[in-house]
GROMACS .gro file of C-alpha atoms in nm:
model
  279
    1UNK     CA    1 -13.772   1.485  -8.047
    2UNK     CA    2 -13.546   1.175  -8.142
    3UNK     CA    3 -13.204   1.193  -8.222
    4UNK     CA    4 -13.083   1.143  -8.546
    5UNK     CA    5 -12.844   0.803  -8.525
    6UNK     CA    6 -12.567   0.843  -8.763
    7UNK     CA    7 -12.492   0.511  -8.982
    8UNK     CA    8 -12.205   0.428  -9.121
    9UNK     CA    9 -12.111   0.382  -9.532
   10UNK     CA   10 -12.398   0.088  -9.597
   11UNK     CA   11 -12.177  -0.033  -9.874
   12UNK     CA   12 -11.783  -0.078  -9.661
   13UNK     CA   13 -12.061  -0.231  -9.326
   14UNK     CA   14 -12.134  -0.484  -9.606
   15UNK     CA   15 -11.831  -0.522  -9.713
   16UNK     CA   16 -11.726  -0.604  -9.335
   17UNK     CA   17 -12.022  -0.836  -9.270
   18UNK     CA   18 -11.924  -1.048  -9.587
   19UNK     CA   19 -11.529  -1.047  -9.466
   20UNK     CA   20 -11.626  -1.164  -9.103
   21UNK     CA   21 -11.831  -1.419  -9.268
   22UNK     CA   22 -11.569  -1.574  -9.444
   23UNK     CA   23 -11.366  -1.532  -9.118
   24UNK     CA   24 -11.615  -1.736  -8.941
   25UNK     CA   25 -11.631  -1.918  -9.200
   26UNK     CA   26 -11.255  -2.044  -9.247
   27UNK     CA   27 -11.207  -2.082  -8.892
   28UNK     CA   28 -11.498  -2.351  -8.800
   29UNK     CA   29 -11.370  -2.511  -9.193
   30UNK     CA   30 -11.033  -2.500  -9.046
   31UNK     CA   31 -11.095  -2.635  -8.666
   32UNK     CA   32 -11.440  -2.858  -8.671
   33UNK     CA   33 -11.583  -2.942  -8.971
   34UNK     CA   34 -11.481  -2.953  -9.392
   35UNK     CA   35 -11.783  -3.029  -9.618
   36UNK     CA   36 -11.652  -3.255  -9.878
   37UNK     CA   37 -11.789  -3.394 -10.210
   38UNK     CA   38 -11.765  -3.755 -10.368
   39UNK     CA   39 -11.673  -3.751 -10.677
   40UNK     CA   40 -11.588  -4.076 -10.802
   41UNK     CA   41 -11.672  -4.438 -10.719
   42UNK     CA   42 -11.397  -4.595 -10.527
   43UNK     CA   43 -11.599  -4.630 -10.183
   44UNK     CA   44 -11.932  -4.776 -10.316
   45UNK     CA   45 -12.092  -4.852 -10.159
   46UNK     CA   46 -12.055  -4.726  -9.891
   47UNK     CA   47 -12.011  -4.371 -10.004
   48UNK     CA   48 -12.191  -4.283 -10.348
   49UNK     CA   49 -12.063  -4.043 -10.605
   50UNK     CA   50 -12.296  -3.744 -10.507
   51UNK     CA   51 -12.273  -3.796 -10.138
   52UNK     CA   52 -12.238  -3.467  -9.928
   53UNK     CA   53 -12.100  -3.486  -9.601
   54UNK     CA   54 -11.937  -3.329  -9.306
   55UNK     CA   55 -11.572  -3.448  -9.187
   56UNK     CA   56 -11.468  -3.441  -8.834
   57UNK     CA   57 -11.172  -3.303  -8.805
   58UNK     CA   58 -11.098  -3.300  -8.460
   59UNK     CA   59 -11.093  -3.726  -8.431
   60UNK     CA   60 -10.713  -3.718  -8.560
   61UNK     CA   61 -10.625  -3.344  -8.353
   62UNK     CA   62 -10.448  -3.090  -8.606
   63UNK     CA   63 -10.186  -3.040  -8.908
   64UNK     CA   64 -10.089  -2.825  -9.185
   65UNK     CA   65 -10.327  -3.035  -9.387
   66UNK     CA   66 -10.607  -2.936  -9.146
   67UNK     CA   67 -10.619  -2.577  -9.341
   68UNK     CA   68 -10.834  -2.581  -9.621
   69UNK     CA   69 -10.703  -2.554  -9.982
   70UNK     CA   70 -10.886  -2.307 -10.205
   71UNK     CA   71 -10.884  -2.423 -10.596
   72UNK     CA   72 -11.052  -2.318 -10.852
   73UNK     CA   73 -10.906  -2.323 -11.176
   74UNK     CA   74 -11.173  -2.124 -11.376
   75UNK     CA   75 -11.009  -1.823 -11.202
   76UNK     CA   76 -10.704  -1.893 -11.119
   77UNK     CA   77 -10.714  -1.930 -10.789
   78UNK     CA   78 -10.458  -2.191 -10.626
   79UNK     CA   79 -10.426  -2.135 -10.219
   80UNK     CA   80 -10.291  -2.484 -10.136
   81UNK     CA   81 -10.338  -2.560  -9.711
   82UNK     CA   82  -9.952  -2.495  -9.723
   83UNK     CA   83  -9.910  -2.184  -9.865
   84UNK     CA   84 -10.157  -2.083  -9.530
   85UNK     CA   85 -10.046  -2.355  -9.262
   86UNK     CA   86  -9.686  -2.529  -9.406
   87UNK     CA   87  -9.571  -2.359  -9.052
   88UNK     CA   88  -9.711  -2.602  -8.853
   89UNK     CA   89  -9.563  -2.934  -9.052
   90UNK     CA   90  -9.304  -3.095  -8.809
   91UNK     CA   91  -8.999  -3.313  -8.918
   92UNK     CA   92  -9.156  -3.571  -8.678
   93UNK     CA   93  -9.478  -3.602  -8.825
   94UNK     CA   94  -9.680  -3.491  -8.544
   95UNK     CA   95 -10.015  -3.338  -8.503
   96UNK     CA   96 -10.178  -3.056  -8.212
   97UNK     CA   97 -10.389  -3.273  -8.033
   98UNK     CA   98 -10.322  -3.568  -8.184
   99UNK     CA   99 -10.529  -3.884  -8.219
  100UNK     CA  100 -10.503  -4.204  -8.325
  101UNK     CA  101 -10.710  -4.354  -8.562
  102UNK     CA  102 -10.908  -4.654  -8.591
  103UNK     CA  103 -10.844  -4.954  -8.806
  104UNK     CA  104 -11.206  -4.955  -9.040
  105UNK     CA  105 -11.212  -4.564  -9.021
  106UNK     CA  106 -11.309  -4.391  -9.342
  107UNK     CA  107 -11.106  -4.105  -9.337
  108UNK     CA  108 -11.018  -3.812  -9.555
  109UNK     CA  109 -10.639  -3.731  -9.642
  110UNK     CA  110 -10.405  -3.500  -9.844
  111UNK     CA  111 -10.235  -3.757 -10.127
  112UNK     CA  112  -9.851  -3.735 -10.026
  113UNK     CA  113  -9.741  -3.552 -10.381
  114UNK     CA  114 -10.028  -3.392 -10.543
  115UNK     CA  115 -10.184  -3.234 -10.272
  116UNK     CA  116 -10.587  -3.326 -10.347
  117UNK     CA  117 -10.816  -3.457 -10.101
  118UNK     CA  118 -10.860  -3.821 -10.103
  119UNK     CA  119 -11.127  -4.020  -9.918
  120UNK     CA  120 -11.052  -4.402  -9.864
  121UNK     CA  121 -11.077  -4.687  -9.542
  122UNK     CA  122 -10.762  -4.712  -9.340
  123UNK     CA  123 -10.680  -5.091  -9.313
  124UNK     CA  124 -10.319  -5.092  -9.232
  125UNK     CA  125 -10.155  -4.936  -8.865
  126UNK     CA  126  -9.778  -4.853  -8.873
  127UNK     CA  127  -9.563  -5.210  -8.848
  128UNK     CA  128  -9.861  -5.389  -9.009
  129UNK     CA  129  -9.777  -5.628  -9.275
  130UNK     CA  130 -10.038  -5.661  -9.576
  131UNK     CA  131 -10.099  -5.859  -9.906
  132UNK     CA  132 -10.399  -5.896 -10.075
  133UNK     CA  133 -10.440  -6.255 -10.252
  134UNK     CA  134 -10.748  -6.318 -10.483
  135UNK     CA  135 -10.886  -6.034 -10.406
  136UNK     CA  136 -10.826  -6.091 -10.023
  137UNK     CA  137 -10.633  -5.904  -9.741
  138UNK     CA  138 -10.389  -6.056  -9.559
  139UNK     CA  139 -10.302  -5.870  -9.255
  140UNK     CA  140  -9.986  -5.996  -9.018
  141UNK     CA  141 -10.095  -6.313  -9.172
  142UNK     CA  142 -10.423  -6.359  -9.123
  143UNK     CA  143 -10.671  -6.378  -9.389
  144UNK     CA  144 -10.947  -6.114  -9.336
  145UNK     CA  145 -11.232  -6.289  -9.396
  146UNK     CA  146 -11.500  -6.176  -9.630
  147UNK     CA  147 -11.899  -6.339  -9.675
  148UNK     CA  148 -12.075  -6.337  -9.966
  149UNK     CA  149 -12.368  -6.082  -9.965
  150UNK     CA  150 -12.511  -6.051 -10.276
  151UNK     CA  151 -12.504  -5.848 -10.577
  152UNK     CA  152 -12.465  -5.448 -10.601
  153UNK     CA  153 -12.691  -5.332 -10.877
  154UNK     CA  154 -12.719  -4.962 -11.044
  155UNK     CA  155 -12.784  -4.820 -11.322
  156UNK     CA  156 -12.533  -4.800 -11.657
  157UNK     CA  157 -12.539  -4.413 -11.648
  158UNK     CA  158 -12.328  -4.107 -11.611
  159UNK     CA  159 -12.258  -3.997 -11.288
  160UNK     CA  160 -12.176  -3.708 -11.115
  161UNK     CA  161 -12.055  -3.374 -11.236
  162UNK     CA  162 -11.742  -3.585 -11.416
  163UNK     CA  163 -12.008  -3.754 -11.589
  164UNK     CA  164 -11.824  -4.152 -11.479
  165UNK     CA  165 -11.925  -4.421 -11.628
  166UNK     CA  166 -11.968  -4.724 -11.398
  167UNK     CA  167 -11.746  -5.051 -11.412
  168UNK     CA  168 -11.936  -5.349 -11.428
  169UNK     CA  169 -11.894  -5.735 -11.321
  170UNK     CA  170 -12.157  -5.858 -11.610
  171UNK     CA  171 -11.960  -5.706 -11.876
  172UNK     CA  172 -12.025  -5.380 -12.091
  173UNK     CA  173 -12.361  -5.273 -12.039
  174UNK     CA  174 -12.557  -4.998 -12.209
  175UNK     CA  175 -12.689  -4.693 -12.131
  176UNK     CA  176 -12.974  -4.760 -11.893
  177UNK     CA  177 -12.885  -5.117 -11.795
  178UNK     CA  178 -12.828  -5.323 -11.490
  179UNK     CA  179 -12.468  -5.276 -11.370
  180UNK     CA  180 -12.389  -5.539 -11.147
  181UNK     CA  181 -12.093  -5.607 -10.898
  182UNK     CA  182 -12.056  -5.883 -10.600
  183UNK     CA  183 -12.089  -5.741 -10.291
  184UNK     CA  184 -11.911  -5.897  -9.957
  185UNK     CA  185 -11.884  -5.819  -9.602
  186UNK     CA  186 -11.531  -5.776  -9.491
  187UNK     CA  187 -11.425  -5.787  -9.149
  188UNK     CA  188 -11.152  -5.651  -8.968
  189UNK     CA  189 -10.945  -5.815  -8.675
  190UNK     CA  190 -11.081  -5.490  -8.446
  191UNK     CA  191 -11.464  -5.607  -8.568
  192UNK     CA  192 -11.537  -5.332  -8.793
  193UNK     CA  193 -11.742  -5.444  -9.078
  194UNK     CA  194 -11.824  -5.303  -9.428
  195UNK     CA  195 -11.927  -5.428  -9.776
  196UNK     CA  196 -11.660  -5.442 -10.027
  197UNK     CA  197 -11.758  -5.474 -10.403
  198UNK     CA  198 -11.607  -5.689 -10.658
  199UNK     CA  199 -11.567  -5.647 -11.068
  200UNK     CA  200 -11.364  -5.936 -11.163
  201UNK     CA  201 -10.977  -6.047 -11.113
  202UNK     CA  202 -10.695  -5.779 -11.209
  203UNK     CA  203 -10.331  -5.710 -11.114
  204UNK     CA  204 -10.408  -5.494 -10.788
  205UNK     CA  205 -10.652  -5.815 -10.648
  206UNK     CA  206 -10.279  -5.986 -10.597
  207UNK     CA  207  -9.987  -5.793 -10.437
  208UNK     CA  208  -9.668  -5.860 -10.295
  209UNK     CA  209  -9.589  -5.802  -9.900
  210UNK     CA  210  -9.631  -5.407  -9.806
  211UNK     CA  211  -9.491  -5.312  -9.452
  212UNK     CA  212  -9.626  -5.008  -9.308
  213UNK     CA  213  -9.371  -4.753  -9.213
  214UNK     CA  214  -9.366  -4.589  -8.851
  215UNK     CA  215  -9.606  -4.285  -8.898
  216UNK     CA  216  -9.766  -4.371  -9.193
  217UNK     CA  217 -10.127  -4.572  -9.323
  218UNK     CA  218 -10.242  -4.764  -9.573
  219UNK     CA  219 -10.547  -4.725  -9.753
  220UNK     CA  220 -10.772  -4.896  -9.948
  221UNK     CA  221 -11.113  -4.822 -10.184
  222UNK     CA  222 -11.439  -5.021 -10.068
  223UNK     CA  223 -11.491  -5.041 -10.434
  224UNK     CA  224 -11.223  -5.233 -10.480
  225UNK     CA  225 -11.137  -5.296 -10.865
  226UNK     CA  226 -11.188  -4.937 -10.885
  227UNK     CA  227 -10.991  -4.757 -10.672
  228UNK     CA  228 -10.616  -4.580 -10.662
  229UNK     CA  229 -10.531  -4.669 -10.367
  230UNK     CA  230 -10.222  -4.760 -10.105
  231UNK     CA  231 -10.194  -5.029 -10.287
  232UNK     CA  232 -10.014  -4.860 -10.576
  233UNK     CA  233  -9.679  -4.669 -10.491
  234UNK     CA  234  -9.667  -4.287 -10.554
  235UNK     CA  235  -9.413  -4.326 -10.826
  236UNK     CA  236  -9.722  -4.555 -10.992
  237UNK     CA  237  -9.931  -4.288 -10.980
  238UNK     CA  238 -10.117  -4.408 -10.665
  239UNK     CA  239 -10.146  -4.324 -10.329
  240UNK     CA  240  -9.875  -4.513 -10.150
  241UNK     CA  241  -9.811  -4.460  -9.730
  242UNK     CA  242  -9.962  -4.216  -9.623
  243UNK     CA  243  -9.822  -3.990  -9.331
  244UNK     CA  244  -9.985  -3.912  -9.047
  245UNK     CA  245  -9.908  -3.584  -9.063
  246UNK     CA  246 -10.139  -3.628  -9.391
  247UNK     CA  247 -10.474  -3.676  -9.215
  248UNK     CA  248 -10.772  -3.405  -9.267
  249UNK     CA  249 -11.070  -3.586  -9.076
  250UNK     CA  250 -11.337  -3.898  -9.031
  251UNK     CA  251 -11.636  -3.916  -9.230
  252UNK     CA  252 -11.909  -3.991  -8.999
  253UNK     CA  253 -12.235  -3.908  -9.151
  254UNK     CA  254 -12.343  -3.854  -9.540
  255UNK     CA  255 -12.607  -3.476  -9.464
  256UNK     CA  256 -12.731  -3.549  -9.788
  257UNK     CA  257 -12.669  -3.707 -10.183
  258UNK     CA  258 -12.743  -3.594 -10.515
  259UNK     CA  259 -12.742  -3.901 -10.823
  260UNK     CA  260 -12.739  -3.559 -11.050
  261UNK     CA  261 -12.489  -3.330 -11.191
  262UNK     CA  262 -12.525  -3.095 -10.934
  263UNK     CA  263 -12.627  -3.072 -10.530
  264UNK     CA  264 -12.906  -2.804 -10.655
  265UNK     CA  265 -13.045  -3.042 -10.885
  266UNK     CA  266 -13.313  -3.108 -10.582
  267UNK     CA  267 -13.526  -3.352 -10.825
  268UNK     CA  268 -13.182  -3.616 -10.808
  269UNK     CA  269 -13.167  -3.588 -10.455
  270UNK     CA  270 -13.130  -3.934 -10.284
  271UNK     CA  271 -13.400  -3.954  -9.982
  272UNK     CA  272 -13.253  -4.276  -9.824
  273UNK     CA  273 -12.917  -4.119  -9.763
  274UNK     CA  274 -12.998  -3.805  -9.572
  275UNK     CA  275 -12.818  -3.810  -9.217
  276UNK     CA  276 -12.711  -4.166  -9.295
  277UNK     CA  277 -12.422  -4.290  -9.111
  278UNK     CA  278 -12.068  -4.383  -9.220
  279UNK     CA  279 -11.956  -4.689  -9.161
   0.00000   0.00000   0.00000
């Protein structure tokens, strides 16, 4: 005859199951890998509002801002990454592990005052010097130089959950036309290259000289008439130097992209952009 084989409460085992989940969970979030969501235009196109990707987070080794911040406001939940890691921020803006990174990376970072995850292209190294003229870097006085490539089209829609309207070079367009912007192919001193869109001439397409403190990067949108940026201090409003210490991860590769409200909306999904590389 079998033995009987005592269980335990089926409703505290699930309870445990779902806790070491989250466990499991926080820890890979925390150490590997942080999904992240793009919602708003400033990379196009290179990264599309809708994209859905994965960002390495050991490339850059470990900080405070590596631990993940938990917001949402329909609940009131706030857990900010240092409320759970400010421990490990250092006064000399050092990481575990540390790596450098890459002039041309597109990397994810915690803005310096508010806190929020933003996702840009690092073109300026500590000591570098930068301007941008006519819409045109300038680095340690060199002109990076930039190729005509044609024209960036999409449509004159909402997009995204935030329901953004695009900006467009051929003037306001309506809902359901052709929204067009220049597209160029800029390229770095280190041979990285990357389209850059264009919308027209504005105050942020000529700058003064920025020099880029020890520790600290600048930033820039691919998108560039639409994006806050490094180019804009932090008393502005914009993102300013960025510390080191600041860095969450690269984005390597886009897993998937939605052109819809939502990631379940599986009709919006964007075919072309599964497992596509960043670069």
């Amino acid at each position: 005859m079998a033995e009987d084989v005592k269980t335990g409460n089926p409703v505290w085992e699930t309870i445990k199951t779902i806790v070491y989940a989250l466990l499991i969970a926080g820890v890979f979030r925390t150490l590997f890998f942080q999904p992240f969501w793009i919602p708003s235009g400033s990379m196009k196109q290179t990264l599309l509002i809708g994209d859905f990707l994965f960002v390495n987070k050991m490339a850059y080794g470990y900080s405070y801002a590596s631990c993940p911040s938990l917001i949402i406001p329909s609940v009131g939940l706030n857990i900010d990454a240092e409320d759970v890691c400010g421990w490990m921020q250092s006064d000399d803006n050092s990481r575990i592990l540390g790596g450098d990174p890459e002039r041309g990376d597109v990397i994810v970072f915690r803005h310096p005052v508010t806190g929020r995850d933003y996702i840009k292209r690092l073109i300026g190294l500590p000591g570098d010097r930068i301007q941008v003229r006519e819409g045109q870097i300038i680095l340690n006085g060199t002109l990076v130089p930039q190729q005509p490539d044609g024209v960036f089209t999409e449509t004159a829609e909402p997009q995204g959950p935030q329901r953004l309207r695009p900006r467009c070079e051929n003037g306001p367009v309506g809902i359901g036309g052709v929204c067009e912007k220049t597209r160029l192919i800029e390229t770095l001193p280190n041979g990285v290259s990357y389209d850059v869109l264009n919308i027209g001439n504005q105050g942020s397409d000529n700058t003064g000289i920025y020099t880029v403190p020890e520790g600290h990067y600048f930033f820039m949108g691919d998108n560039r008439d639409n994006s806050s940026d490094s180019r804009l201090p932090q008393s502005a409003g914009g993102v300013g130097y960025v510390p080191y210490d600041n860095l969450i991860g690269r984005a390597d590769r886009i897993m998937f992209s939605s052109a819809g409200r939502s990631m379940l909306f599986f009709w919006t999904w964007r075919g072309d952009r599964f497992f596509k590389a960043v670069n």
